[in-house]
Tab-separated table of C-alpha atoms in Angstrom:
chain	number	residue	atom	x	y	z
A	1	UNK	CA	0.000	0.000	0.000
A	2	UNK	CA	3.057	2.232	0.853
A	3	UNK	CA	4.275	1.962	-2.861
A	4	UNK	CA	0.928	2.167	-3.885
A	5	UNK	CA	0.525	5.634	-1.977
A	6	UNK	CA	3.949	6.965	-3.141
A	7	UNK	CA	3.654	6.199	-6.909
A	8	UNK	CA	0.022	8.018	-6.791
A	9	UNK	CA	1.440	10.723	-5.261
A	10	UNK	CA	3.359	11.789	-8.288
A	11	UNK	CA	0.160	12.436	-10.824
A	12	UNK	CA	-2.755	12.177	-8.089
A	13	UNK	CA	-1.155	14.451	-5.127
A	14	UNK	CA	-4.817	15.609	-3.837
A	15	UNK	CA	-5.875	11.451	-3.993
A	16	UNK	CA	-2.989	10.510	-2.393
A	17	UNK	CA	-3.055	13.283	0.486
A	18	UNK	CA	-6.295	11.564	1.589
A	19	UNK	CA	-5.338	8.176	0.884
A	20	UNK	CA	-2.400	9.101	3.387
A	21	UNK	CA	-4.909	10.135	5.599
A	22	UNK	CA	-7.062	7.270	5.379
A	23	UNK	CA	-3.887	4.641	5.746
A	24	UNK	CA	-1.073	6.092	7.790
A	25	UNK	CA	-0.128	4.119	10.833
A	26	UNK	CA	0.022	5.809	14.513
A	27	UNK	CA	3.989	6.174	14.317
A	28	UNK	CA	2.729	8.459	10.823
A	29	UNK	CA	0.694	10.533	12.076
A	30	UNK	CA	2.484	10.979	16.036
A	31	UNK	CA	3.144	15.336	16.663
A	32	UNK	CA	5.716	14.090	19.186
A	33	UNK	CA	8.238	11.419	16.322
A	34	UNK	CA	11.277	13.264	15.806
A	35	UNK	CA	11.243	13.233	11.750
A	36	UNK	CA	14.324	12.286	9.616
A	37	UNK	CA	16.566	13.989	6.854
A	38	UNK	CA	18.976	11.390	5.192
A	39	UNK	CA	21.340	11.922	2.662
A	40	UNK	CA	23.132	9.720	0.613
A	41	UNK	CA	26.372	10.774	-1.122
A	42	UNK	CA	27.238	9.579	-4.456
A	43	UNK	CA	30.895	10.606	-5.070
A	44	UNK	CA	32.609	9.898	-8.207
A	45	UNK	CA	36.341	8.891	-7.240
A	46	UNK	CA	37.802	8.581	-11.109
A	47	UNK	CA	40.892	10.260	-12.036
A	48	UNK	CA	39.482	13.663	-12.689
A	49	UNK	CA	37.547	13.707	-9.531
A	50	UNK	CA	40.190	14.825	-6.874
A	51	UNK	CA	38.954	18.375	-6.904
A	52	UNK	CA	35.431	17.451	-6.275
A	53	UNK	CA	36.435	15.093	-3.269
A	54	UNK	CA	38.493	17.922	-2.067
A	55	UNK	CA	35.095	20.082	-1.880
A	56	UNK	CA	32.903	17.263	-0.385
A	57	UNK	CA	35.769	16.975	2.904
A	58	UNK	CA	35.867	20.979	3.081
A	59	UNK	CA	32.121	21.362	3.126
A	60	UNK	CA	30.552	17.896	5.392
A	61	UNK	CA	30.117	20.210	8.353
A	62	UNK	CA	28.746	23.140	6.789
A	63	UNK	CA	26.242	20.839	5.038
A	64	UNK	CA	25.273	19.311	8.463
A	65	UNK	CA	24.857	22.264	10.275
A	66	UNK	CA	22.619	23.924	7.283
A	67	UNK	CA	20.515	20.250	7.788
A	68	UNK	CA	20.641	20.846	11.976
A	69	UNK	CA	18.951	24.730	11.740
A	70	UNK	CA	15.947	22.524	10.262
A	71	UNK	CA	12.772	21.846	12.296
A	72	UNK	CA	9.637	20.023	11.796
A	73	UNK	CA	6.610	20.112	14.290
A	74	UNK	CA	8.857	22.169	16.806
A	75	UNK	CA	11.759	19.370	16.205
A	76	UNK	CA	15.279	19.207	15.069
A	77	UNK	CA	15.426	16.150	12.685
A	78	UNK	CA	17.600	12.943	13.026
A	79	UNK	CA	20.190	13.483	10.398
A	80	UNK	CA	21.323	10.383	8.806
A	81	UNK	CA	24.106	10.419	6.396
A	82	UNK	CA	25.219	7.527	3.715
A	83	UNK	CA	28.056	7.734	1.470
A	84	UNK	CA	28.989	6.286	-1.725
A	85	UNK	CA	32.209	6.002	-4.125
A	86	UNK	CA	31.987	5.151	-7.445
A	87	UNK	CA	33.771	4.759	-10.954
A	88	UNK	CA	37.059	4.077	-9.729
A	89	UNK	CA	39.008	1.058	-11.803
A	90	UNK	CA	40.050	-0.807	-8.634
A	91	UNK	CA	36.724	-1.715	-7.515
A	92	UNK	CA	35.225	-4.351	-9.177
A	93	UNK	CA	33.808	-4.256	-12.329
A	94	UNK	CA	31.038	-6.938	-11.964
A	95	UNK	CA	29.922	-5.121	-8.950
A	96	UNK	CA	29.380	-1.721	-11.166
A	97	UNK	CA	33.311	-0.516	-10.294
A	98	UNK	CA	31.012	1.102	-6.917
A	99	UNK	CA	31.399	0.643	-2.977
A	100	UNK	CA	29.283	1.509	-0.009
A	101	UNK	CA	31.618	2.987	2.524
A	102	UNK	CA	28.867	3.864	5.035
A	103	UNK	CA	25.330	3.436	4.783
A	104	UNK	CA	22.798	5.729	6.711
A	105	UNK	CA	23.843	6.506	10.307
A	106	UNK	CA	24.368	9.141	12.627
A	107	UNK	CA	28.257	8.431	13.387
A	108	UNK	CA	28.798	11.288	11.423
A	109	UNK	CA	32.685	10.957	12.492
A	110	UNK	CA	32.632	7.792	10.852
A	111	UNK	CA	31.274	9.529	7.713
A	112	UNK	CA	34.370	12.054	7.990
A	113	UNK	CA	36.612	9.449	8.611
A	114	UNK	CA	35.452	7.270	5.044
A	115	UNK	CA	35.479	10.695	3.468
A	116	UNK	CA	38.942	11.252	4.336
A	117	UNK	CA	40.244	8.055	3.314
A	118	UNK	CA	38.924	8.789	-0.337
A	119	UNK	CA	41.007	8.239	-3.126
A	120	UNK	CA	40.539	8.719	-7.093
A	121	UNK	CA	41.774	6.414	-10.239
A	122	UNK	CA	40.511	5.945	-13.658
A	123	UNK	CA	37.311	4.111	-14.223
A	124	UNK	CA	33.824	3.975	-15.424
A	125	UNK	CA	30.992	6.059	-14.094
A	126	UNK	CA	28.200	3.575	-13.575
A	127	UNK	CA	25.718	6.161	-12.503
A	128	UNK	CA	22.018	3.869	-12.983
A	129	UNK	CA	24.354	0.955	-11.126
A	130	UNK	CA	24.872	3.225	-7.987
A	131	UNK	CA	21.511	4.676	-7.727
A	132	UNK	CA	20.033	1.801	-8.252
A	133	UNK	CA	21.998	0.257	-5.125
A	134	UNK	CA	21.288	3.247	-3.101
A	135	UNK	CA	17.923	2.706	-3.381
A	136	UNK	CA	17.635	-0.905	-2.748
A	137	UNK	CA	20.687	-1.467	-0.014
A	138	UNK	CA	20.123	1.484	2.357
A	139	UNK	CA	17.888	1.509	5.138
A	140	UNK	CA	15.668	4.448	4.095
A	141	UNK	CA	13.033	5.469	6.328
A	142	UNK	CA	9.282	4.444	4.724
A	143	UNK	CA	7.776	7.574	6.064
A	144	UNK	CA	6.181	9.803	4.557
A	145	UNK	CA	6.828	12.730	6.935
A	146	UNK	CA	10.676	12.227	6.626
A	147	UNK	CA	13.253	13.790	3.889
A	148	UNK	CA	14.950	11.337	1.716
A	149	UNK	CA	17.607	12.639	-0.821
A	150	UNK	CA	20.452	10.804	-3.289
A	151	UNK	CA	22.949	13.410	-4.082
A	152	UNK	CA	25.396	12.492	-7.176
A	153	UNK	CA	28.364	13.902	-8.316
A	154	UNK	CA	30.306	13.351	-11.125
A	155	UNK	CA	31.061	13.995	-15.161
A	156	UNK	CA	31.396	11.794	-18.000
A	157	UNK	CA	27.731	10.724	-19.632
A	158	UNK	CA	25.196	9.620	-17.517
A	159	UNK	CA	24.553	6.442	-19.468
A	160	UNK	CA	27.300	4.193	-18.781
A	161	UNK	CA	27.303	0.844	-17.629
A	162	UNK	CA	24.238	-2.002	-17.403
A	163	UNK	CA	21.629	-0.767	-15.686
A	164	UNK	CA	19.621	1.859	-17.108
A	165	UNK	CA	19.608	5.062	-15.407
A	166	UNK	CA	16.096	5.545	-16.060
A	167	UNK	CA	14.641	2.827	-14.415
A	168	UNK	CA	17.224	3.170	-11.544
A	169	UNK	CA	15.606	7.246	-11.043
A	170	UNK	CA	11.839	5.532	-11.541
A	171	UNK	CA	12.881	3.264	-8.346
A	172	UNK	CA	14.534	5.880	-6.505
A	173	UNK	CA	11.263	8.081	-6.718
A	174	UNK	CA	8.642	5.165	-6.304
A	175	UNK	CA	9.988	4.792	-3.113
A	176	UNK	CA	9.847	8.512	-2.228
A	177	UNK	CA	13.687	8.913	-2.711
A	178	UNK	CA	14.373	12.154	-4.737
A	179	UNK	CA	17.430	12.373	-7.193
A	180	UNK	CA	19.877	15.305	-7.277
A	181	UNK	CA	22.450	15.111	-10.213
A	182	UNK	CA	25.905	17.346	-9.774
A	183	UNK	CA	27.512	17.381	-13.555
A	184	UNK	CA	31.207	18.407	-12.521
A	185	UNK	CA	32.099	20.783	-16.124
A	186	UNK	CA	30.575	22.868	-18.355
A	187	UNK	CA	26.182	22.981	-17.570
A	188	UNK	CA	25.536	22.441	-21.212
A	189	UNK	CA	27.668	19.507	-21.778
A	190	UNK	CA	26.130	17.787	-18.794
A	191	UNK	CA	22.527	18.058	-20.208
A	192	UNK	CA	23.502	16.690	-23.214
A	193	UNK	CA	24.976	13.928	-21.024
A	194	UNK	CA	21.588	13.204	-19.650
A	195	UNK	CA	22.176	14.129	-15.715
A	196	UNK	CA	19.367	16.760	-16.049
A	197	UNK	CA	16.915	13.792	-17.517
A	198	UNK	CA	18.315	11.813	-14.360
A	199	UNK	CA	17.597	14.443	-11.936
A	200	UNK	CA	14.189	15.212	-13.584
A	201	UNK	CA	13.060	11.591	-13.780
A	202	UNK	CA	13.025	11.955	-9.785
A	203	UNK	CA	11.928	15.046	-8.906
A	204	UNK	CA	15.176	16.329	-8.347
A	205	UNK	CA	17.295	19.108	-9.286
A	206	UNK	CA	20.229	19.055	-12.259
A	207	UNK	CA	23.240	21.299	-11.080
A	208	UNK	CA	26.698	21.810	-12.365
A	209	UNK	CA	29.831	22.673	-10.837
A	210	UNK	CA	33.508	23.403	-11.425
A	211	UNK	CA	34.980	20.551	-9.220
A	212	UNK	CA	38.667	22.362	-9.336
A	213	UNK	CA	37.695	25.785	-8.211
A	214	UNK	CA	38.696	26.394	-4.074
A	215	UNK	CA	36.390	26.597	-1.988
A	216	UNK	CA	36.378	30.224	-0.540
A	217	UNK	CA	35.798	29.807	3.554
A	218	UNK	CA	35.171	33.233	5.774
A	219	UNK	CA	37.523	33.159	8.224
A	220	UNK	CA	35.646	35.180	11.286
A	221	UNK	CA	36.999	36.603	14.666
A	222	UNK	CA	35.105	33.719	16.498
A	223	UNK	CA	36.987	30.367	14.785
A	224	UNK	CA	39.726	30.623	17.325
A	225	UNK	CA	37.573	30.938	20.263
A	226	UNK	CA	35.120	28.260	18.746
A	227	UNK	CA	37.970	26.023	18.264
A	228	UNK	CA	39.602	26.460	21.753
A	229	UNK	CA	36.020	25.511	23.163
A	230	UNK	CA	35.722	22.425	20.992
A	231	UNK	CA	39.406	21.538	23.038
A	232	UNK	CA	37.505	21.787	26.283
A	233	UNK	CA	34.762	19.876	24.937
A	234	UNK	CA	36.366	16.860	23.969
A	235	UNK	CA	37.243	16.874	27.810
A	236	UNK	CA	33.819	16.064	28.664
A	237	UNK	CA	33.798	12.781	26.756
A	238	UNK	CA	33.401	9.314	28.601
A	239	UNK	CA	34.570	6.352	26.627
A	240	UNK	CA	33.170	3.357	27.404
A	241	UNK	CA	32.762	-0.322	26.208
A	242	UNK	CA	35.307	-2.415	24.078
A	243	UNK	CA	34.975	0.311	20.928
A	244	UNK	CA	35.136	3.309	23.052
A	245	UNK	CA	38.903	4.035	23.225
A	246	UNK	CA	38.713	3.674	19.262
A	247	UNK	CA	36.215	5.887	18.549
A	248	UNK	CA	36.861	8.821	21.038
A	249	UNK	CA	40.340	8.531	19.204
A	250	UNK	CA	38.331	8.811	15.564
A	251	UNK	CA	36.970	11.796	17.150
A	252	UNK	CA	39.896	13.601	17.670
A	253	UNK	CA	41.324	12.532	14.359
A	254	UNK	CA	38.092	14.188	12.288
A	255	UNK	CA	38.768	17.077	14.234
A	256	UNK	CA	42.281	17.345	13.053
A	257	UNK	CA	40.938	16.643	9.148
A	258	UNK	CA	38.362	19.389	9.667
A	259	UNK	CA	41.229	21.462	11.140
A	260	UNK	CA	43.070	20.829	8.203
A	261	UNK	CA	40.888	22.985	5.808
A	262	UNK	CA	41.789	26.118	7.755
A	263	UNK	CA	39.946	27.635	11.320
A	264	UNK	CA	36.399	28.458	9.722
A	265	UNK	CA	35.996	24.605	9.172
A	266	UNK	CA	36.973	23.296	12.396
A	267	UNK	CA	34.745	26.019	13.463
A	268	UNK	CA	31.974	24.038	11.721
A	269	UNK	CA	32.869	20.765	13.112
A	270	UNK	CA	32.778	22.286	16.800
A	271	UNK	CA	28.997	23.874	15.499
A	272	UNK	CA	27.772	20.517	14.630
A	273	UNK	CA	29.379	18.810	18.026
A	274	UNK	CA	27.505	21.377	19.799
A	275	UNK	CA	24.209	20.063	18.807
A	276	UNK	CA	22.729	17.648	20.481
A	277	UNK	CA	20.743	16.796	17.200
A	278	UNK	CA	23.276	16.386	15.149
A	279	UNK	CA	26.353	14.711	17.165
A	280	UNK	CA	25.238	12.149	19.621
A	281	UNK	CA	27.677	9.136	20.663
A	282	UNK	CA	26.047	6.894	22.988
A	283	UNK	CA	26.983	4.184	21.611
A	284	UNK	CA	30.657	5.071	23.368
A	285	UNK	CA	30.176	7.916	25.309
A	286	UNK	CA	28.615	7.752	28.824
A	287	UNK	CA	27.571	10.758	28.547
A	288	UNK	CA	25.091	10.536	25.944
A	289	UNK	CA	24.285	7.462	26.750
A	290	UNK	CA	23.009	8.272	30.182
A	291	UNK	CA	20.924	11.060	28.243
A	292	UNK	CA	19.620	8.763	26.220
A	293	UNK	CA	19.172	5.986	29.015
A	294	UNK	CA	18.619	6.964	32.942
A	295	UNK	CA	19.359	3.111	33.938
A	296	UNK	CA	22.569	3.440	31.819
A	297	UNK	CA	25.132	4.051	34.680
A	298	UNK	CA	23.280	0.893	36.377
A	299	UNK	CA	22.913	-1.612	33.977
A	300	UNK	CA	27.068	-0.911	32.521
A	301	UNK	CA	29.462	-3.544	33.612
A	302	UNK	CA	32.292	-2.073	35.509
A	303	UNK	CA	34.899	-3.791	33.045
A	304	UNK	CA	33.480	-1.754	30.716
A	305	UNK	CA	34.072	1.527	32.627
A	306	UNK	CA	36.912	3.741	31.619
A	307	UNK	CA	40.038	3.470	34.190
A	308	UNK	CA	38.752	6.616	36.282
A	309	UNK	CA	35.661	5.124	37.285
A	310	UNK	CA	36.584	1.841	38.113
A	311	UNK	CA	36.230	1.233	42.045
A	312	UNK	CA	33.449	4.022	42.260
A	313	UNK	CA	30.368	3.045	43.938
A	314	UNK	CA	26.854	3.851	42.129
A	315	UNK	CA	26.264	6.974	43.570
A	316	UNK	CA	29.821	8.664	42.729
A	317	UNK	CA	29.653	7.383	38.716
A	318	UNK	CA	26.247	9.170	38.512
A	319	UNK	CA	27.812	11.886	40.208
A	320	UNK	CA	30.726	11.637	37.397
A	321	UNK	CA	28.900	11.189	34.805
A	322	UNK	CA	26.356	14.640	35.942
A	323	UNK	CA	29.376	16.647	36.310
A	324	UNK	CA	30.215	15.835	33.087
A	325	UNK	CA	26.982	16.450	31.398
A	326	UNK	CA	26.797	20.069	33.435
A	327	UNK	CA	30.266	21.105	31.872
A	328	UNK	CA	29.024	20.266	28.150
A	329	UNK	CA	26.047	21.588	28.074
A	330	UNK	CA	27.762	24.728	29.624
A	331	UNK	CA	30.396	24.620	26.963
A	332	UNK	CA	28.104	23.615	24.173
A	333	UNK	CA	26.041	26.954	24.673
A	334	UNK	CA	29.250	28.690	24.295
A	335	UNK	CA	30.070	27.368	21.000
A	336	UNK	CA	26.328	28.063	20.436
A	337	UNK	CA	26.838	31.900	21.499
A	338	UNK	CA	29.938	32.401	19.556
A	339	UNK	CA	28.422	30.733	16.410
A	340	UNK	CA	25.780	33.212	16.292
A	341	UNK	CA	28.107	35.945	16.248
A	342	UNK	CA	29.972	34.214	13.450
A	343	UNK	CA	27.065	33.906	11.392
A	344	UNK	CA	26.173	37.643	11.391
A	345	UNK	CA	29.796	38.372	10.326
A	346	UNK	CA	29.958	35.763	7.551
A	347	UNK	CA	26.446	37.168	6.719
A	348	UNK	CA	27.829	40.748	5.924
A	349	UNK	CA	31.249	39.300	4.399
A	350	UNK	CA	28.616	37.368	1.863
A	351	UNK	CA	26.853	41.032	1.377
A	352	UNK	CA	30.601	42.522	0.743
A	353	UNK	CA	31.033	40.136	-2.186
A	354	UNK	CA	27.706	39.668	-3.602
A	355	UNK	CA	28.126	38.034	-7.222
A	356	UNK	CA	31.784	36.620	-6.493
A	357	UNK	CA	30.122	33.449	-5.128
A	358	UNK	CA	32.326	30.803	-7.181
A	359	UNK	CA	29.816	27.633	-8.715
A	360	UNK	CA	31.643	24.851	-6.269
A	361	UNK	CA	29.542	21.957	-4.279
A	362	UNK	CA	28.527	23.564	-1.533
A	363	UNK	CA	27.036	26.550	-3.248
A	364	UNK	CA	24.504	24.208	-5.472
A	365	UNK	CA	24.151	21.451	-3.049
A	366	UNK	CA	22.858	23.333	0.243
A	367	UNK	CA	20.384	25.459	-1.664
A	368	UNK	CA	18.679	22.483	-2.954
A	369	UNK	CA	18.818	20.545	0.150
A	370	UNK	CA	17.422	23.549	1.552
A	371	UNK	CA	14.401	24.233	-1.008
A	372	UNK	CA	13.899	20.332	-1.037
A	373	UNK	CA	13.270	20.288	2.736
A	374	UNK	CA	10.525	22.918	3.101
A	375	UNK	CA	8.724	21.249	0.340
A	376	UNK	CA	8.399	18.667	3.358
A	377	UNK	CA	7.059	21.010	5.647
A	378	UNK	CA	10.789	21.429	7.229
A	379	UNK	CA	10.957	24.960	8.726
A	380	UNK	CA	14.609	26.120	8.592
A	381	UNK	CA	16.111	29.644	10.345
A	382	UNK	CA	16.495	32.748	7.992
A	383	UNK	CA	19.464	32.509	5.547
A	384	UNK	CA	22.856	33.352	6.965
């Protein structure tokens, strides 16, 4: 009935509005679910592609933070990210020369981390092949109420491989999964290419970019303060559990790779940590996880317990873990405070050089994101 519902929905919008009415189950229709926005990353990593993947690691926390000013009944959305390489020669060819290096989560250092680890060779852009995966091997939400987008980047035509593109778009969008196509080159050569019929066989948007041009980030007066505070908030962090060592030590490690891109991006990365939306680890961090769980702290073995709180009785981890909490939340309104006074100074530096915006990823892809969402009732803040 679902795929019934959605496929209506593209000639019959008024039918299918009160079909949806009619049919949607309790979770569908509950004010209080906290709705989703997931985005899956296509990234070709052929030889010509370096600049493009150079733009995609400069820009994954300004994208996330554009996603986290988002809101829908009065909520900030679960942001779930996937990502994608494809067309490189080393991956196999009967597999469509493509590889999922994360599917949707919310580890969005794990995201950086595969990012980071990209590499480009020559190959064959298989674009149907990878959509077509996309849409059948991620774990995309079947609601209704929640934003689901395939973003993909690349050049060469549109057409290659096996699978044709235009039944891969057809199943993206029967499924409610909306296609974005980024031709990296000249506009016209990419239409002729057929990534605008892609992007317009799922309801999405055709964009073009030049994939070498530098991405221009506003350094502000706040980055080194923001920065300093993201220091102090990587004190607050609890590592727990076999995996917990490892991934508090991928943490610091994306925040040297954002840092690497110059202050204004590690500013980013400490805006997105400061949101409790967008960056939660309780899968590792006690922290969160006693957010997320008030029996946590009880029902932990004490093996599992970083060094520190080993030999503490009940009532001094909660105590621990409390303090903790206080001094984030304390620091993350900081960052918070800081990053409002950041915007308003980028916002004037954009005024400064109106019309010398260069035509690089970030630039197309946030916009669209941006328009996309309020089409699904997501309220964002005013443009910065």
């Amino acid at each position: 009935m679902f795929k019934l519902i959605s496929i209506l929905s593209l000639c019959m919008s008024t039918i299918c509005l009160l079909a949806t009415d009619l049919n949607q189950s309790p979770k569908e229709l509950d004010p209080n679910r906290t709705a989703k926005i997931q985005v899956a990353l296509l990234l070709d990593t052929s030889g010509s592609m370096d600049g493009l993947i150079e733009q995609a690691k400069s820009q994954l926390w300004k994208m996330v933070n554009e996603l986290a000013t988002s809101k829908k009944n009065g909520k900030a959305p679960a942001i779930e990210l996937a990502l994608y390489e494809y067309g490189k020669s080393s991956l196999p060819q009967e597999k469509g020369y493509l590889q999922q290096l994360v599917p949707l989560t919310n580890d969005l250092d794990l995201v950086s981390e595969k990012l980071f680890s990209l590499t480009t060779n020559g190959g064959d852009e298989y674009c149907g092949w990878v959509i077509q995966d996309a849409t059948e091997n991620l774990e995309w939400s079947e609601s209704n109420e929640d934003l689901k987008i395939i973003i993909i980047a690349g050049n060469e035509e549109f057409t290659q491989g096996n699978i044709d593109y235009k039944k891969s778009c057809k199943g993206a969008i029967t499924n409610g999964i909306v296609v974005n196509t980024i031709y990296c080159g000249d506009c016209e050569e990419g239409i002729r290419y057929l990534w605008k019929d892609g992007a317009d066989r799922a309801d999405g948007k055709y964009m073009c970019i030049n994939q070498n041009d530098q991405v221009a980030h506003i350094e502000t007066p706040y980055d080194s303060e923001i920065g300093q505070l993201n220091d102090e908030l990587n004190k607050t962090y609890v590592a727990f559990g076999t995996k917990g060592k490892e991934k508090q030590a991928r943490q610091l490690s994306q925040d040297m790779n954002a840092k690497s891109y110059g202050a204004s991006n590690n500013a980013e990365r400490a805006i997105s940590k400061s949101k409790k939306s967008t960056y939660n680890n309780a899968t590792w961090d006690a922290v969160d996880a006693m957010a997320e769980n008030d029996d946590f702290i009880e029902e932990v073995e004490e093996e599992e317990l970083p060094d520190e709180m080993k030999g503490m009785d009940m009532e001094e981890r909660k105590e621990y873990i409390e303090k903790k909490a206080t001094e984030r939340a304390a620091i993350q309104a900081k960052i918070q405070e800081a990053a409002k006074k950041r915007s308003a100074f980028i916002a004037e530096k954009r005024k400064e050089a109106a019309g010398e915006e260069k035509n690089t990823l970030d630039a197309v892809m946030l916009k669209t994101v941006r328009d996309q969402a309020k089409k699904q009732n997501f309220q964002f803040e005013k443009s910065k």
